[in-house]
Amino acid sequence: KRQAYKDYIELLQLKLETLIEIVSICKINHQYNLDKSAINWLQERTRTLELKLKVLKNQIFLDTYNNQSVKALKRIRFYLENTQKENIEENAKIRAKLQDYKQLGEQFEQIVSDFTLLQKQIEEKQWALKQIQQSKDV
């Protein structure tokens, strides 16, 4: 009788362990389903908020950029594009001139330096003559 009771207890323990395992699996599956539902809800909520933000952004654009401001912005853009084009062309011309000067070499640089020095000396002499003329007039 004792052996039968012992076997009965062991069988009950095995059944209890099996039940605990089944309940654990059911609990995990239930939690998985709850998590999956929460994820789906959060994804839909995120999409909804993104759409609301898009509508709000478009409303702000609509309020900000009326017909007058769009026309003004187009004029400003036209002006800036033309100015940029002119600056690019001027830059290309200056680079071409610079390249021409570089090709002339060091002799040309010396001539330019001498010319600049002579111009400065002429200006100084003219200033001195002007000062002399003014002192004669006084």
Coordinates of C-alpha atoms in Angstrom, one line a residue:
K1 CA 0.0 0.0 0.0
R2 CA 2.8 2.3 0.8
Q3 CA 4.4 1.7 -2.6
A4 CA 1.1 2.4 -4.4
Y5 CA 0.7 5.6 -2.4
K6 CA 4.3 6.6 -3.3
D7 CA 3.7 5.8 -7.0
Y8 CA 0.5 7.8 -6.9
I9 CA 2.3 10.8 -5.4
E10 CA 5.0 10.6 -8.1
L11 CA 2.3 10.4 -10.8
L12 CA 0.6 13.4 -9.3
Q13 CA 3.9 15.3 -9.3
L14 CA 4.5 14.4 -12.9
K15 CA 1.0 15.5 -13.8
L16 CA 1.4 18.7 -11.8
E17 CA 4.7 19.5 -13.6
T18 CA 3.0 18.8 -16.9
L19 CA 0.1 21.1 -16.0
I20 CA 2.6 23.8 -14.8
E21 CA 4.4 23.5 -18.2
I22 CA 1.1 23.7 -20.1
V23 CA 0.0 26.8 -18.1
S24 CA 3.4 28.4 -18.7
I25 CA 3.1 27.8 -22.4
C26 CA -0.4 29.2 -22.5
K27 CA 0.7 32.1 -20.4
I28 CA 3.6 32.7 -22.9
N29 CA 1.3 32.4 -25.9
H30 CA -1.2 34.8 -24.2
Q31 CA 1.6 37.3 -23.5
Y32 CA 2.8 36.9 -27.1
N33 CA -0.7 37.7 -28.4
L34 CA -1.0 40.7 -26.0
D35 CA 2.4 42.0 -27.1
K36 CA 1.5 41.5 -30.8
S37 CA -1.7 43.4 -30.3
A38 CA 0.1 46.2 -28.4
I39 CA 2.7 46.4 -31.3
N40 CA 0.0 46.6 -33.9
W41 CA -1.8 49.3 -31.9
L42 CA 1.4 51.3 -31.5
Q43 CA 2.2 50.9 -35.2
E44 CA -1.3 52.2 -36.2
R45 CA -1.0 55.0 -33.6
T46 CA 2.3 56.0 -35.1
R47 CA 0.9 56.0 -38.7
T48 CA -2.0 58.1 -37.5
L49 CA 0.3 60.6 -35.8
E50 CA 2.5 60.8 -38.9
L51 CA -0.5 61.5 -41.0
K52 CA -1.7 64.2 -38.6
L53 CA 1.8 65.8 -38.7
K54 CA 1.7 65.7 -42.5
V55 CA -1.7 67.5 -42.5
L56 CA -0.4 70.0 -40.0
K57 CA 2.7 70.7 -42.0
N58 CA 0.7 71.2 -45.2
Q59 CA -1.7 73.5 -43.3
I60 CA 1.3 75.5 -42.1
F61 CA 2.6 75.7 -45.7
L62 CA -0.8 76.7 -47.0
D63 CA -1.0 79.5 -44.3
T64 CA 2.6 80.6 -44.9
Y65 CA 2.9 80.5 -48.6
N66 CA -0.1 82.4 -50.1
N67 CA -0.1 83.6 -53.7
Q68 CA 1.7 86.8 -52.9
S69 CA 4.5 85.2 -51.0
V70 CA 4.9 82.5 -53.7
K71 CA 5.2 85.2 -56.4
A72 CA 7.7 87.1 -54.2
L73 CA 9.8 84.0 -53.6
K74 CA 9.8 83.2 -57.3
R75 CA 11.1 86.7 -58.1
I76 CA 13.8 86.3 -55.4
R77 CA 14.8 82.9 -56.8
F78 CA 14.9 84.3 -60.3
Y79 CA 17.2 87.2 -59.1
L80 CA 19.4 84.8 -57.1
E81 CA 19.8 82.4 -60.0
N82 CA 20.7 85.2 -62.4
T83 CA 23.2 86.6 -60.0
Q84 CA 24.7 83.2 -59.5
K85 CA 25.0 82.7 -63.2
E86 CA 26.7 86.1 -63.6
N87 CA 29.1 85.4 -60.8
I88 CA 30.0 82.0 -62.3
E89 CA 30.7 83.7 -65.7
E90 CA 32.7 86.5 -64.0
N91 CA 34.7 83.9 -62.0
A92 CA 35.4 82.0 -65.2
K93 CA 36.7 85.1 -66.9
I94 CA 38.9 86.1 -64.0
R95 CA 40.3 82.5 -63.9
A96 CA 41.0 82.7 -67.6
K97 CA 42.8 86.0 -67.1
L98 CA 44.8 84.7 -64.2
Q99 CA 45.8 81.7 -66.3
D100 CA 47.0 84.0 -69.0
Y101 CA 49.1 86.0 -66.5
K102 CA 50.6 82.8 -65.1
Q103 CA 51.6 81.7 -68.6
L104 CA 53.5 85.0 -69.1
G105 CA 55.9 83.9 -66.4
E106 CA 58.2 85.7 -63.9
Q107 CA 59.3 88.4 -66.3
F108 CA 55.8 89.7 -66.5
E109 CA 55.5 89.7 -62.8
Q110 CA 58.7 91.8 -62.6
I111 CA 57.4 94.2 -65.2
V112 CA 54.1 94.6 -63.2
S113 CA 56.0 95.1 -60.0
D114 CA 58.2 97.8 -61.6
F115 CA 55.2 99.5 -63.2
T116 CA 53.4 99.6 -59.8
L117 CA 56.5 101.1 -58.2
L118 CA 56.8 103.7 -60.9
Q119 CA 53.1 104.6 -60.5
K120 CA 53.6 105.1 -56.8
Q121 CA 56.6 107.3 -57.4
I122 CA 54.6 109.4 -59.9
E123 CA 51.8 109.9 -57.4
E124 CA 54.3 110.9 -54.8
K125 CA 55.9 113.4 -57.1
Q126 CA 52.5 114.8 -58.2
W127 CA 51.6 115.2 -54.5
A128 CA 54.9 117.0 -53.9
L129 CA 54.3 119.3 -56.8
K130 CA 50.8 120.1 -55.7
Q131 CA 52.1 120.9 -52.2
I132 CA 54.7 123.3 -53.7
Q133 CA 52.0 124.9 -55.9
Q134 CA 49.7 125.4 -52.9
S135 CA 52.6 126.9 -50.8
K136 CA 53.3 129.4 -53.7
D137 CA 49.7 130.4 -53.8
V138 CA 49.6 131.3 -50.1

